[in-house]
Coordinates of C-alpha atoms and ligand atoms in Angstrom, one line a residue:
M1 CA -10.2 -22.0 6.5
A2 CA -13.7 -23.1 5.6
T3 CA -15.1 -25.9 7.7
T4 CA -16.5 -25.7 11.3
N5 CA -14.0 -28.5 12.2
E6 CA -11.1 -26.5 11.1
V7 CA -12.3 -23.5 13.1
E8 CA -12.8 -25.7 16.1
D9 CA -9.4 -27.4 15.7
G10 CA -7.8 -24.0 15.6
L11 CA -9.6 -22.8 18.7
K12 CA -8.7 -26.0 20.5
M13 CA -5.1 -25.6 19.6
I14 CA -5.0 -22.0 21.0
E15 CA -6.4 -23.4 24.3
E16 CA -3.8 -26.1 24.4
L17 CA -1.0 -23.8 23.6
T18 CA -2.0 -21.2 26.1
T19 CA -2.6 -23.8 28.8
N20 CA 0.8 -25.4 28.4
A21 CA 2.8 -22.3 27.7
E22 CA 5.6 -23.0 30.1
Q23 CA 6.2 -26.5 28.8
I24 CA 6.0 -25.4 25.2
Q25 CA 8.4 -22.5 25.7
E26 CA 10.9 -25.0 27.3
Q27 CA 10.5 -27.3 24.3
V28 CA 10.9 -24.4 21.8
L29 CA 14.1 -23.2 23.4
G30 CA 15.3 -26.8 23.7
Q31 CA 14.8 -27.4 20.0
I32 CA 16.5 -24.2 19.0
L33 CA 19.5 -24.9 21.2
K34 CA 19.7 -28.5 20.2
R35 CA 20.0 -27.5 16.6
N36 CA 22.1 -24.5 16.9
A37 CA 24.3 -24.7 20.0
G38 CA 27.2 -25.7 17.8
T39 CA 27.0 -22.7 15.5
E40 CA 29.8 -20.2 15.4
Y41 CA 27.7 -17.6 17.2
L42 CA 26.1 -19.8 20.0
G43 CA 29.2 -22.0 20.2
R44 CA 31.1 -19.0 21.7
Y45 CA 28.8 -18.9 24.6
L46 CA 27.5 -22.4 25.0
N47 CA 30.3 -24.6 23.9
S48 CA 27.8 -26.9 22.1
K49 CA 25.8 -27.3 25.4
T50 CA 22.0 -27.0 25.3
D51 CA 21.4 -26.2 28.9
K52 CA 18.9 -23.4 29.5
K53 CA 20.7 -22.1 32.5
L54 CA 23.9 -21.7 30.5
F55 CA 21.9 -20.0 27.8
K56 CA 20.5 -17.5 30.3
T57 CA 23.8 -16.7 31.9
N58 CA 26.1 -16.7 28.9
V59 CA 24.2 -15.6 25.8
P60 CA 24.0 -11.9 25.6
V61 CA 21.0 -9.7 25.0
V62 CA 21.6 -8.1 21.6
T63 CA 20.3 -5.6 19.1
Y64 CA 20.4 -5.9 15.3
E65 CA 23.7 -4.0 15.2
D66 CA 25.4 -6.7 17.3
I67 CA 24.5 -9.6 14.9
K68 CA 24.7 -7.6 11.7
P69 CA 28.3 -8.8 10.9
Y70 CA 27.0 -12.4 11.1
I71 CA 24.0 -11.6 8.9
N72 CA 26.2 -9.9 6.4
R73 CA 28.4 -13.0 6.2
I74 CA 25.4 -15.2 5.4
A75 CA 24.2 -12.6 2.9
N76 CA 27.7 -12.8 1.3
G77 CA 27.4 -16.5 0.8
E78 CA 29.1 -18.1 3.8
T79 CA 27.1 -21.2 4.4
S80 CA 28.8 -22.9 7.3
N81 CA 26.8 -22.8 10.6
I82 CA 27.2 -19.1 11.4
L83 CA 24.0 -18.2 13.3
L84 CA 21.9 -21.3 12.5
V85 CA 22.1 -24.7 11.1
E86 CA 19.0 -24.6 9.0
P87 CA 19.4 -23.2 5.5
V88 CA 18.4 -19.6 5.2
I89 CA 16.0 -19.5 2.3
E90 CA 15.5 -15.7 2.2
F91 CA 15.8 -12.6 4.3
Y92 CA 12.9 -10.5 5.5
R93 CA 13.7 -6.9 4.8
S94 CA 12.4 -4.8 7.7
S95 CA 12.7 -1.3 8.9
G96 CA 11.0 -1.9 12.3
T97 CA 9.5 1.6 12.1
S98 CA 9.8 3.7 9.0
G99 CA 12.9 5.8 9.3
G100 CA 14.7 3.1 11.2
Q101 CA 17.7 1.4 9.7
P102 CA 16.9 -1.4 7.2
K103 CA 17.4 -4.9 8.7
W104 CA 17.7 -8.2 7.1
I105 CA 16.1 -11.0 9.2
P106 CA 17.0 -14.6 8.2
A107 CA 14.0 -16.7 7.2
T108 CA 13.9 -20.5 7.0
A109 CA 11.4 -23.2 5.9
D110 CA 10.4 -23.4 9.6
V111 CA 9.5 -19.7 9.7
S112 CA 7.1 -20.0 6.8
N113 CA 5.4 -23.1 8.4
L114 CA 5.0 -21.1 11.6
R115 CA 3.5 -18.2 9.6
T116 CA 0.9 -20.6 8.0
L117 CA 0.0 -21.9 11.5
F118 CA -0.2 -18.4 13.0
L119 CA -2.6 -17.2 10.2
T120 CA -4.7 -20.4 10.5
L121 CA -5.1 -19.7 14.2
L122 CA -6.0 -16.1 13.5
A123 CA -8.6 -17.2 11.0
S124 CA -10.2 -19.5 13.6
V125 CA -10.6 -16.6 16.0
M126 CA -12.1 -14.4 13.3
N127 CA -14.5 -17.1 12.1
K128 CA -15.6 -17.7 15.7
N129 CA -16.5 -14.0 16.0
F130 CA -17.8 -13.1 12.6
G131 CA -19.0 -16.4 11.2
N132 CA -17.6 -18.2 8.1
L133 CA -16.2 -15.3 6.2
H134 CA -15.1 -17.3 3.2
Q135 CA -18.6 -18.5 2.7
A136 CA -20.0 -15.0 3.2
G137 CA -17.9 -13.3 0.6
K138 CA -14.5 -11.8 -0.1
R139 CA -12.2 -9.5 1.7
L140 CA -11.2 -6.1 0.2
E141 CA -7.6 -6.1 1.6
F142 CA -5.1 -3.6 0.3
M143 CA -1.9 -5.5 -0.2
F144 CA 1.4 -4.3 -1.7
T145 CA 4.6 -5.9 -2.6
K146 CA 8.1 -4.7 -3.0
Q147 CA 10.5 -6.0 -5.5
D148 CA 13.1 -8.4 -4.2
T149 CA 16.6 -7.3 -3.8
E150 CA 19.4 -9.9 -3.9
T151 CA 22.2 -10.5 -1.5
P152 CA 25.7 -10.9 -3.0
S153 CA 25.2 -14.6 -2.6
G154 CA 22.0 -14.6 -4.5
L155 CA 19.6 -15.0 -1.6
K156 CA 16.4 -12.9 -1.9
A157 CA 15.6 -10.1 0.5
V158 CA 11.9 -9.3 0.6
S159 CA 9.5 -7.7 3.0
A160 CA 7.8 -10.3 5.2
T161 CA 4.5 -9.6 3.6
T162 CA 5.8 -9.8 0.1
S163 CA 7.1 -13.2 1.1
L164 CA 3.6 -14.2 2.3
Y165 CA 1.9 -13.0 -0.9
K166 CA 4.5 -15.0 -3.0
D167 CA 3.7 -18.1 -1.1
Q168 CA 2.0 -20.7 -3.3
G169 CA -0.7 -21.4 -0.7
F170 CA -1.6 -17.7 -0.7
R171 CA -1.5 -17.4 -4.5
N172 CA -3.7 -20.5 -5.0
N173 CA -6.4 -19.0 -2.7
V174 CA -6.2 -15.3 -3.4
S175 CA -9.0 -15.2 -6.0
K176 CA -11.3 -17.2 -3.7
F177 CA -10.9 -15.1 -0.6
Y178 CA -9.9 -11.6 -1.8
T179 CA -11.2 -9.1 -4.3
S180 CA -7.7 -7.9 -5.2
P181 CA -6.2 -9.7 -8.3
L182 CA -2.6 -11.0 -7.8
E183 CA -1.5 -8.8 -10.7
A184 CA -2.5 -5.7 -8.8
I185 CA -0.9 -6.9 -5.6
F186 CA 2.4 -7.5 -7.5
C187 CA 2.2 -4.2 -9.4
S188 CA 5.4 -2.3 -8.5
D189 CA 3.7 1.1 -8.8
T190 CA 1.8 1.5 -5.5
N191 CA -0.6 4.2 -6.9
Q192 CA -1.7 2.1 -9.8
S193 CA -1.9 -0.9 -7.5
M194 CA -4.1 0.8 -5.0
Y195 CA -6.3 2.3 -7.6
C196 CA -6.9 -1.1 -9.2
Q197 CA -7.5 -2.9 -5.9
L198 CA -10.1 -0.2 -5.0
L199 CA -11.7 -0.3 -8.4
V200 CA -12.2 -4.1 -8.2
G201 CA -13.4 -3.7 -4.6
L202 CA -16.1 -1.3 -5.9
V203 CA -17.0 -3.5 -8.8
Q204 CA -17.5 -6.4 -6.4
R205 CA -19.0 -4.2 -3.7
D206 CA -21.8 -6.6 -2.9
E207 CA -19.4 -9.4 -2.2
V208 CA -17.1 -7.6 0.2
V209 CA -17.4 -8.8 3.8
S210 CA -14.4 -6.9 5.3
V211 CA -12.2 -4.0 4.4
S212 CA -8.6 -4.3 5.6
S213 CA -4.9 -3.7 5.4
I214 CA -2.2 -4.8 7.7
F215 CA -1.8 -1.3 9.3
A216 CA -4.6 1.3 9.7
S217 CA -2.9 4.0 7.7
V218 CA -3.3 2.2 4.4
V219 CA -7.1 1.9 4.7
L220 CA -7.2 5.6 5.2
R221 CA -5.0 6.2 2.3
A222 CA -7.3 4.2 0.1
I223 CA -10.3 6.3 1.3
K224 CA -8.4 9.4 0.4
L225 CA -7.7 8.1 -3.0
L226 CA -11.4 7.5 -3.4
E227 CA -12.2 11.0 -2.1
D228 CA -9.9 12.5 -4.7
H229 CA -11.0 10.2 -7.6
W230 CA -14.5 8.9 -7.0
R231 CA -15.8 10.5 -10.2
E232 CA -13.0 8.7 -12.2
F233 CA -13.8 5.4 -10.5
C234 CA -17.5 5.8 -11.4
S235 CA -16.7 6.7 -15.0
N236 CA -14.4 3.6 -15.3
I237 CA -17.2 1.4 -13.8
S238 CA -19.8 3.0 -16.1
S239 CA -17.9 2.5 -19.3
G240 CA -16.1 -0.7 -18.3
Q241 CA -12.8 0.9 -19.3
I242 CA -9.9 1.5 -17.1
S243 CA -8.3 5.0 -16.9
D244 CA -5.4 5.4 -19.3
W245 CA -2.9 6.3 -16.6
I246 CA -3.1 2.7 -15.5
T247 CA -0.3 1.5 -17.7
D248 CA 0.8 -1.6 -15.8
S249 CA -0.1 -4.5 -18.3
G250 CA -0.7 -7.0 -15.5
C251 CA -3.3 -4.7 -13.9
R252 CA -4.9 -3.9 -17.2
N253 CA -5.2 -7.5 -18.2
A254 CA -6.6 -8.6 -14.8
L255 CA -9.1 -5.8 -14.7
S256 CA -10.2 -6.3 -18.2
L257 CA -11.4 -9.7 -17.2
I258 CA -13.5 -8.3 -14.4
M259 CA -14.8 -5.0 -15.7
K260 CA -17.8 -4.6 -17.9
P261 CA -19.9 -1.5 -18.5
D262 CA -22.2 -1.1 -15.5
P263 CA -23.8 2.4 -15.5
Q264 CA -26.3 1.3 -12.8
L265 CA -23.5 0.3 -10.4
A266 CA -21.6 3.5 -11.2
D267 CA -24.7 5.5 -10.4
S268 CA -25.3 3.9 -7.1
I269 CA -21.6 4.5 -6.1
R270 CA -21.9 8.1 -7.4
N271 CA -24.9 8.6 -5.2
V272 CA -23.1 7.4 -2.1
C273 CA -19.9 9.4 -2.8
S274 CA -21.6 12.7 -3.7
S275 CA -23.1 13.0 -0.3
K276 CA -21.7 15.9 1.6
S277 CA -20.5 13.9 4.6
W278 CA -18.4 10.8 4.2
E279 CA -19.3 9.6 7.6
G280 CA -19.9 5.8 7.4
I281 CA -18.8 5.7 3.7
I282 CA -17.2 2.2 4.1
K283 CA -20.4 0.7 5.3
K284 CA -22.4 2.5 2.6
L285 CA -20.2 1.4 -0.2
W286 CA -19.7 -2.1 1.0
P287 CA -23.0 -2.9 2.8
K288 CA -22.1 -6.5 3.6
T289 CA -19.0 -5.5 5.4
K290 CA -18.8 -6.9 9.0
F291 CA -15.7 -5.2 10.2
I292 CA -12.6 -3.2 9.3
A293 CA -9.4 -5.1 10.0
A294 CA -6.2 -3.2 10.5
I295 CA -3.6 -2.9 13.3
S296 CA -4.8 0.1 15.2
T297 CA -2.6 0.0 18.3
G298 CA 0.8 1.7 18.9
V299 CA 1.6 4.4 16.5
M300 CA -1.5 3.4 14.4
S301 CA -3.8 4.4 17.3
Q302 CA -3.7 8.0 15.9
Y303 CA -6.0 6.8 13.1
V304 CA -8.7 5.2 15.2
E305 CA -11.1 8.1 15.4
T306 CA -10.8 8.8 11.7
L307 CA -11.3 5.2 10.7
K308 CA -14.3 5.0 12.9
F309 CA -15.7 8.1 11.2
Y310 CA -15.5 6.5 7.8
G311 CA -16.5 3.1 9.2
G312 CA -19.9 4.3 10.5
G313 CA -20.1 1.9 13.4
L314 CA -18.2 -1.0 11.9
P315 CA -16.0 -2.8 14.5
L316 CA -12.3 -2.0 14.0
V317 CA -10.3 -5.2 14.5
S318 CA -6.7 -5.0 15.5
G319 CA -5.9 -8.6 15.1
V320 CA -2.2 -9.4 15.4
Y321 CA 1.1 -8.4 16.9
A322 CA 3.8 -9.6 14.7
S323 CA 7.2 -8.5 13.3
S324 CA 9.7 -9.7 10.7
E325 CA 11.6 -11.2 13.6
A326 CA 8.7 -13.4 14.9
Y327 CA 4.9 -13.9 14.9
C328 CA 4.0 -13.1 18.5
G329 CA 0.4 -12.7 19.5
I330 CA -3.2 -12.7 18.4
N331 CA -6.1 -10.6 19.7
L332 CA -8.5 -13.3 21.0
E333 CA -11.3 -10.7 21.4
P334 CA -11.5 -9.0 18.0
L335 CA -14.4 -6.9 19.0
T336 CA -12.5 -5.1 21.7
E337 CA -12.0 -1.3 21.3
P338 CA -8.5 -0.7 19.9
S339 CA -7.5 1.3 23.0
N340 CA -8.1 -1.9 25.1
V341 CA -6.7 -4.5 22.7
S342 CA -4.3 -7.1 24.1
Y343 CA -2.5 -9.7 22.2
T344 CA -2.2 -13.2 23.6
F345 CA 1.3 -14.6 22.8
L346 CA 1.5 -18.0 21.1
P347 CA 4.2 -19.9 22.9
N348 CA 5.1 -22.1 20.0
M349 CA 6.2 -19.2 17.7
A350 CA 9.5 -18.5 19.3
Y351 CA 11.1 -18.4 22.7
F352 CA 10.1 -15.1 24.3
E353 CA 11.8 -13.3 27.1
F354 CA 10.9 -9.9 28.7
L355 CA 13.2 -7.3 30.0
P356 CA 11.5 -5.4 32.8
I357 CA 11.2 -1.7 32.3
N358 CA 10.2 0.9 35.0
K359 CA 7.8 3.6 33.9
E360 CA 8.4 6.4 36.3
S361 CA 7.0 9.9 35.9
L362 CA 6.6 9.5 32.1
T363 CA 10.2 8.4 31.5
M364 CA 11.3 4.9 31.0
Y365 CA 14.4 3.3 32.1
Q366 CA 15.4 -0.3 32.1
V367 CA 15.5 -1.9 35.5
D368 CA 18.8 -3.7 36.3
T369 CA 17.3 -7.1 36.3
E370 CA 17.5 -10.3 34.2
P371 CA 14.9 -11.0 31.4
V372 CA 12.0 -13.1 32.6
D373 CA 10.3 -15.9 30.8
L374 CA 6.9 -15.6 29.2
V375 CA 4.9 -17.2 32.0
H376 CA 6.7 -15.3 34.7
V377 CA 5.8 -11.8 33.6
E378 CA 3.7 -9.8 36.1
L379 CA 0.4 -8.1 35.6
G380 CA 0.7 -4.4 35.0
Q381 CA 4.4 -4.5 34.4
Y382 CA 6.1 -3.0 31.3
Y383 CA 8.7 -5.1 29.4
E384 CA 10.9 -4.9 26.4
L385 CA 10.4 -8.0 24.2
L386 CA 13.3 -10.3 23.4
V387 CA 13.0 -13.0 20.8
T388 CA 15.0 -16.2 20.4
S389 CA 13.8 -17.6 17.0
Y390 CA 14.1 -20.7 15.0
A391 CA 15.9 -18.5 12.4
G392 CA 19.1 -17.4 14.1
L393 CA 18.0 -14.7 16.5
Y394 CA 19.1 -15.2 20.1
R395 CA 17.8 -12.9 22.9
Y396 CA 17.2 -10.3 20.3
K397 CA 15.7 -6.9 21.2
V398 CA 12.8 -6.4 18.9
G399 CA 12.5 -2.8 20.1
D400 CA 8.9 -2.8 21.3
V401 CA 7.6 -2.0 24.8
L402 CA 4.7 -4.1 26.0
K403 CA 2.5 -4.1 29.1
V404 CA 1.0 -7.2 30.7
T405 CA -2.8 -6.7 30.9
G406 CA -4.0 -10.2 31.7
F407 CA -3.7 -13.9 31.1
H408 CA -5.4 -16.4 28.9
N409 CA -5.0 -19.7 30.6
S410 CA -1.3 -19.5 31.7
T411 CA -0.2 -17.3 28.8
P412 CA 0.1 -13.5 29.3
Q413 CA -1.7 -11.0 27.2
F414 CA 0.1 -7.8 26.3
Q415 CA -0.9 -4.3 25.3
F416 CA 1.4 -2.8 22.7
V417 CA 2.8 0.4 24.4
E418 CA 5.3 1.9 22.0
R419 CA 8.5 1.5 20.1
Q420 CA 11.5 1.8 22.4
N421 CA 13.8 4.7 22.0
V422 CA 11.6 6.9 19.8
I423 CA 12.2 9.9 21.9
L424 CA 11.8 13.6 21.5
S425 CA 14.3 15.5 23.6
V426 CA 15.6 19.0 23.6
H427 CA 16.9 19.4 27.1
T428 CA 16.4 17.0 30.1
D429 CA 13.0 16.1 28.8
K430 CA 12.3 12.6 27.3
T431 CA 9.1 12.3 25.4
T432 CA 8.2 8.8 24.2
E433 CA 6.0 7.6 21.4
E434 CA 3.2 6.9 23.9
D435 CA 3.5 10.3 25.5
L436 CA 3.2 12.0 22.2
L437 CA 0.2 9.9 21.1
K438 CA -1.5 10.9 24.4
A439 CA -0.7 14.6 24.0
V440 CA -2.1 14.7 20.5
K441 CA -5.2 12.8 21.6
E442 CA -5.8 15.4 24.3
A443 CA -5.7 18.2 21.6
K444 CA -7.9 16.2 19.3
I445 CA -10.7 16.5 21.9
L446 CA -10.8 20.2 21.1
L447 CA -11.1 19.8 17.4
E448 CA -13.6 16.9 17.3
P449 CA -16.6 19.1 18.1
L450 CA -15.6 21.5 15.4
G451 CA -15.8 18.8 12.8
Y452 CA -12.1 18.1 12.2
I453 CA -10.5 14.7 11.8
S454 CA -6.8 13.9 11.8
R455 CA -5.1 12.4 8.9
G456 CA -1.8 11.9 10.6
H457 CA 0.7 13.6 12.9
T458 CA 4.4 13.3 13.6
S459 CA 6.9 15.3 15.6
Y460 CA 10.2 17.0 15.4
A461 CA 12.6 18.4 17.9
D462 CA 13.6 21.8 16.5
T463 CA 16.9 22.8 18.0
S464 CA 17.8 25.3 15.3
S465 CA 17.3 28.1 17.8
I466 CA 17.9 28.2 21.6
P467 CA 16.0 27.1 23.5
G468 CA 14.7 24.3 21.2
H469 CA 11.1 23.4 21.0
Y470 CA 8.7 20.6 19.9
V471 CA 7.1 20.8 16.5
I472 CA 4.0 18.7 15.8
F473 CA 3.2 18.3 12.1
W474 CA -0.5 17.7 11.8
E475 CA -2.7 17.0 8.8
L476 CA -6.3 17.9 9.6
K477 CA -9.4 17.5 7.5
E478 CA -12.9 18.9 7.8
K479 CA -15.5 16.1 8.1
E480 CA -17.6 17.9 5.6
G481 CA -16.1 19.7 2.7
N482 CA -12.6 19.7 1.6
D483 CA -9.6 21.8 2.2
G484 CA -11.1 25.2 2.7
Q485 CA -9.6 25.1 6.2
V486 CA -9.9 28.2 8.2
L487 CA -8.5 27.1 11.5
D488 CA -9.4 29.1 14.5
P489 CA -6.1 30.4 16.0
K490 CA -7.6 30.5 19.4
I491 CA -8.5 26.8 19.3
M492 CA -5.2 25.8 17.7
T493 CA -3.1 27.6 20.2
E494 CA -5.2 26.0 22.9
C495 CA -4.4 22.6 21.2
C496 CA -0.7 23.5 21.6
Y497 CA -1.2 24.2 25.2
R498 CA -3.2 21.0 25.8
M499 CA -0.4 19.0 24.3
E500 CA 2.1 20.7 26.5
E501 CA 0.0 20.1 29.6
S502 CA -0.2 16.4 28.7
L503 CA 3.6 16.1 28.4
G504 CA 4.1 15.9 32.1
Y505 CA 6.3 17.2 34.9
I506 CA 9.8 17.1 33.5
Y507 CA 8.6 18.8 30.2
G508 CA 6.7 21.3 32.2
S509 CA 9.5 22.3 34.5
N510 CA 11.8 22.6 31.5
R511 CA 9.3 25.0 30.0
K512 CA 9.1 27.0 33.2
Q513 CA 12.8 27.4 33.3
N514 CA 12.7 28.4 29.6
A515 CA 14.9 25.4 28.7
I516 CA 12.3 24.5 26.1
A517 CA 10.4 27.1 24.1
S518 CA 6.6 26.9 23.2
L519 CA 5.4 23.9 21.5
E520 CA 4.4 24.5 17.9
I521 CA 1.8 22.9 15.7
R522 CA 2.5 23.1 12.0
V523 CA -0.6 22.2 10.0
V524 CA 0.2 20.6 6.7
K525 CA -1.7 20.5 3.4
Q526 CA -4.0 17.6 2.6
G527 CA -2.0 14.7 1.2
S528 CA 1.3 15.6 3.0
F529 CA 1.3 12.4 5.0
D530 CA 0.7 10.4 1.8
A531 CA 3.7 12.1 0.4
L532 CA 5.7 11.1 3.5
M533 CA 4.6 7.5 3.0
D534 CA 5.6 7.7 -0.7
Y535 CA 9.0 8.9 0.3
Y536 CA 9.6 6.0 2.7
V537 CA 8.2 3.5 0.1
S538 CA 10.6 5.0 -2.5
R539 CA 13.4 4.3 0.0
G540 CA 12.6 0.6 0.2
T541 CA 9.8 0.3 2.9
S542 CA 6.9 -1.9 1.8
M543 CA 3.7 0.1 1.8
T544 CA 2.0 -2.9 3.5
Q545 CA 4.4 -2.6 6.4
Y546 CA 4.7 1.2 6.5
K547 CA 4.4 2.8 9.9
T548 CA 4.1 6.5 10.2
P549 CA 7.2 7.7 12.1
S550 CA 6.4 9.2 15.5
C551 CA 9.4 11.5 15.2
I552 CA 11.1 12.8 12.1
N553 CA 14.9 12.5 12.0
S554 CA 15.6 12.6 8.3
Q555 CA 16.2 15.9 6.6
E556 CA 14.4 14.7 3.4
A557 CA 11.3 13.6 5.4
F558 CA 11.4 16.9 7.3
N559 CA 11.5 18.9 4.0
I560 CA 8.5 17.0 2.6
L561 CA 6.4 18.0 5.6
D562 CA 7.8 21.5 6.1
S563 CA 7.3 22.5 2.5
N564 CA 3.6 21.7 2.9
V565 CA 3.0 23.8 6.0
I566 CA -0.1 26.0 5.7
A567 CA -0.3 27.4 9.2
K568 CA 1.7 27.6 12.4
F569 CA 0.5 27.9 15.9
F570 CA 2.4 28.3 19.3
S571 CA 1.4 27.5 22.8
P572 CA 0.5 30.8 24.4
K573 CA 1.6 30.1 28.0
T574 CA 3.7 27.8 30.1
P575 CA 1.9 24.6 31.2
M576 CA 0.9 24.3 34.8
Ligands
AMP25 P1 8.1 -4.9 10.5 O1 8.8 -6.2 10.9 O2 9.0 -3.9 9.8 O3 6.9 -5.1 9.8 O4 7.7 -4.2 11.8 C1 7.3 -4.9 13.0 C2 7.0 -3.8 14.0 O5 5.6 -3.3 13.7 C3 6.9 -4.3 15.4 O6 8.1 -4.5 16.0 C4 6.0 -3.3 16.0 O7 6.8 -2.1 16.4 C5 5.1 -2.9 14.9 N1 3.8 -3.6 15.2 C6 3.5 -4.9 14.7 N2 2.3 -5.3 15.2 C7 1.8 -4.2 15.9 C8 0.7 -4.0 16.7 N3 -0.3 -4.9 16.7 N4 0.5 -2.8 17.3 C9 1.5 -1.9 17.2 N5 2.6 -2.0 16.5 C10 2.8 -3.2 15.9

């Protein structure tokens, strides 16, 4: 996106879409049903009819497990109209959240056209707010790909972002818009890939206008890599030679075209990196940067303070709400604080329905009502998102909880609340992802003034002894200095208590009755959450789409964190 006209066209389109949301949603559903009412799946419920009322009364709300047998048949090579008429060109491999079961979501030519449109509209919003970014310079965006796997019928299964990076349109423009060379994006070793992307970003530091990744955790991982290796980066830049451990030939070739000895540049980077505090390091290293872009809502909200610390006042832009199942919404006010970000749904992306949820005394249960249409959601209400897509998903539970925060024209705007069903429970308590994020946030308030930032947290319900108790794994870092952590036990036990206090009435009464034992914080070594990420990436998750699990339920993941514990603290008293 370069010209003013294109930006204006994009903004105009957003206005039109959001003004005519109801009509567009009807059209989208009409088109989907017209094409697919006769498929084996929909045929069972609709008998080839395309009536919306029939769709609403007959077609069931489903989860991935319900449609998995149909997806498996497509993956196994059955081509007759099983879920959809359109040819499936590939599958998006998704885990929803890391630790979830792998899913294969069908993708069609229509899906990739919608993706292009969604990204164009997003670019209009960004250009409106930050000026013409492509004219101003390049983006340092950390992008990673996962190798394709093949279904028995020869269809490719790739992560949705790998599919995007493979797209010819993206490939043609990558060198114009991004600092990262394609070869580094496609390097299968994520460590080498990240090192090379960061190295090029440093070499081209005066061109960089934004620092980004899809999710916030990856930007922080890159900063950690720099913290651990900045002398090596400087030495590479000074000599124009790449470290020997970068063995990937694609990366070496691409970087050899970019690197030349530049001792002066190396010195200036060394100067910045050798300062005691890394506060504002992103702004100092990339002085033309206008913002950091990375999804920082939901489970990623745990990284906001830390990213802000490194960003030194740069706006943190949480731009999109999307999933492998559908592109959903754009943040029309990119300068909004992450805690207040809402995503405006684009009604042409899919047919969206919303299952009302009641949030009562910190527990959620689904109200026994029918899903409502996009334009009929109510302000302040919580909903679970259902998607009916062009690619064979019908009334499909994405697994996300959203809250209506406002409207843009006639289209609702949603705050991302949490993943559904990520729950810690040891007795009658039910602690959701959002509850946990709030509890840790409360405890962080105590550590902030002492100069600690958080590198990640997750939770675990330890029921190995009776009564069971909550364990919070937490990686903390001193703002200044590295690793010599001497955590004050008094403050840390107070952190445990603050978390317990934040967990609400049901948790508290369980504690009083001794049905739950004291909450425990297990502080882990630096790099433990990177090791956790590596574990999930090795299991098939794409690093670009990795989401820190809110709650650990795999033994291997547990072992990674538990073997890195450096200190344990327990809540000293029962919460009020
Ligand atoms: P995947 O399809 O595996 O990349 O995962 C998509 C999931 O990522 C969504 O269903 C959400 O749970 C999460 N997600 C996507 N966008 C956001 C966002 N803006 N804020 C919070 N979580 C998000």
